[in-house]
Amino acid sequence: MTEPAVPRRHLLDLEDFSAAELEAMLQLAGEVRDAHGRAGGKLGWLRGSVLITLFYENSTRTRASFEIAGKALGAEVVNLTASSSSVAKGESLRDTIATLDALAADAIIIRHDQSGAVEAASRWSRTSIINAGDGWHAHPTQALLDLFTLRERLGTLAGKRILVVGDIQHSRVARSNCWGLTALGAQVMLCGPPTLLPPGFGAAFRGRAVQVEYNLERALAWADAVMALRLQHERMGSGHLPSLREYRSIYGLSVERMAGYPHLPVLHPGPVNGGVELDPAIAHGPQSLVGRQVQNGTPVRMAVLLWATGRRNLDLGSLRKEACHA
Ligand code: CP
């Protein structure tokens, strides 16, 4: 895949990211993590910058880690939610973006419950827009931290077999991971009940190495790592599942089922419906990378913030030295 002729200003999805662009972002995240550790948690690379988080949908991990990442880089971080801003008085997304543009923010980080809303915001904005999750469409920073975490555990992703199991249909995390993982040479298998994983879903990824399997035992036997997804009740109509108990028995990463795969790394983007898609003993047990995913969210989002504010071509040698003297 060729590099974009004009450097990207926004991070909307990983769909058209090349392997080289992803490698550069993940390498920057690794360097930032090391520099952050050496500097005792404070770096000044975004001192004087203003970042705005604008969340139209609830979040714990993404919002907190963007705020921590921005502050760790020395930026001012302003947090807005739909309920605490003039959105609650009926202000449109377009007017909100125009207002934040006028305040000369350096980047706006948006979560929205409508697929496509963040892309629309990017067309109206002079400021860099970062997608913190939009509807069913995309969650690129979650996928980046998943790639980072999987590479930590598995080494290169080329040829690795990554199973994603659960509510695929409603999952922006699954979609962004399919693009990112396959760009780096991994094979992806999607597994879930047919009501949450329509036949032919893999074709949406246009020839990428994405396959569908409805039998979880076959899928687990194939995999080098497994990522469970949350059942997204807020995005489902009725009739998708007979019962949560039945879902767990067929598609849950339960203690009983995972006894057959004790060394298979287990991921979950969170939040978890405990005892449904993932048993608490698995989520908090030795094969779990769930906590590591959350930890890695900070350096990965620090890298994304540097990238979005035009510091993506930092000389990593100088960056290391700067961190030593910070
Ligand atoms: N994984 C994720 O996006 O979690 P939050 O909804 O808590 O941000």
mmCIF file of N, CA, C and O and ligand atoms in Angstrom, residues 58-63 111 139 142 269-271, ligand 1:
data_model
loop_
_atom_site.group_PDB
_atom_site.id
_atom_site.type_symbol
_atom_site.label_atom_id
_atom_site.label_comp_id
_atom_site.label_asym_id
_atom_site.label_seq_id
_atom_site.Cartn_x
_atom_site.Cartn_y
_atom_site.Cartn_z
ATOM 1 N N ASN A 58 -20.394 7.235 26.837
ATOM 2 C CA ASN A 58 -19.608 6.953 28.045
ATOM 3 C C ASN A 58 -18.284 6.259 27.732
ATOM 4 O O ASN A 58 -18.169 5.545 26.733
ATOM 5 N N SER A 59 -17.332 6.455 28.609
ATOM 6 C CA SER A 59 -16.022 5.813 28.462
ATOM 7 C C SER A 59 -15.298 5.869 29.803
ATOM 8 O O SER A 59 -15.397 6.868 30.522
ATOM 9 N N THR A 60 -14.572 4.828 30.102
ATOM 10 C CA THR A 60 -13.633 4.871 31.235
ATOM 11 C C THR A 60 -12.201 4.889 30.702
ATOM 12 O O THR A 60 -11.446 5.848 30.893
ATOM 13 N N ARG A 61 -11.837 3.795 29.995
ATOM 14 C CA ARG A 61 -10.451 3.595 29.570
ATOM 15 C C ARG A 61 -9.960 4.661 28.594
ATOM 16 O O ARG A 61 -8.912 5.279 28.788
ATOM 17 N N THR A 62 -10.731 4.854 27.525
ATOM 18 C CA THR A 62 -10.234 5.701 26.429
ATOM 19 C C THR A 62 -10.095 7.140 26.897
ATOM 20 O O THR A 62 -9.077 7.796 26.653
ATOM 21 N N ARG A 63 -11.117 7.627 27.590
ATOM 22 C CA ARG A 63 -11.066 9.023 28.020
ATOM 23 C C ARG A 63 -9.955 9.242 29.041
ATOM 24 O O ARG A 63 -9.169 10.184 28.943
ATOM 25 N N ARG A 111 -15.444 10.882 20.797
ATOM 26 C CA ARG A 111 -16.213 9.630 20.810
ATOM 27 C C ARG A 111 -17.668 9.974 20.519
ATOM 28 O O ARG A 111 -18.205 10.934 21.089
ATOM 29 N N HIS A 139 -12.529 2.139 15.973
ATOM 30 C CA HIS A 139 -11.916 2.532 17.251
ATOM 31 C C HIS A 139 -10.405 2.363 17.071
ATOM 32 O O HIS A 139 -9.779 1.443 17.614
ATOM 33 N N GLN A 142 -7.894 1.962 20.088
ATOM 34 C CA GLN A 142 -8.011 0.663 20.756
ATOM 35 C C GLN A 142 -7.277 -0.399 19.941
ATOM 36 O O GLN A 142 -6.523 -1.213 20.484
ATOM 37 N N PRO A 269 -11.167 -5.749 25.067
ATOM 38 C CA PRO A 269 -10.993 -4.291 25.106
ATOM 39 C C PRO A 269 -11.638 -3.645 26.322
ATOM 40 O O PRO A 269 -11.295 -2.504 26.667
ATOM 41 N N GLY A 270 -12.566 -4.354 26.981
ATOM 42 C CA GLY A 270 -13.302 -3.802 28.102
ATOM 43 C C GLY A 270 -14.362 -2.814 27.604
ATOM 44 O O GLY A 270 -14.260 -2.317 26.482
ATOM 45 N N PRO A 271 -15.349 -2.492 28.394
ATOM 46 C CA PRO A 271 -15.644 -3.153 29.667
ATOM 47 C C PRO A 271 -16.166 -4.575 29.448
ATOM 48 O O PRO A 271 -16.739 -4.862 28.407
HETATM 49 N N1 CP B 1 -12.255 -0.187 25.273
HETATM 50 C C1 CP B 1 -12.923 0.993 25.443
HETATM 51 O O1 CP B 1 -13.126 1.760 24.496
HETATM 52 O O2 CP B 1 -13.342 1.216 26.713
HETATM 53 P P1 CP B 1 -14.110 2.534 27.213
HETATM 54 O O3 CP B 1 -15.483 2.506 26.590
HETATM 55 O O4 CP B 1 -14.135 2.400 28.714
HETATM 56 O O5 CP B 1 -13.340 3.723 26.733
#
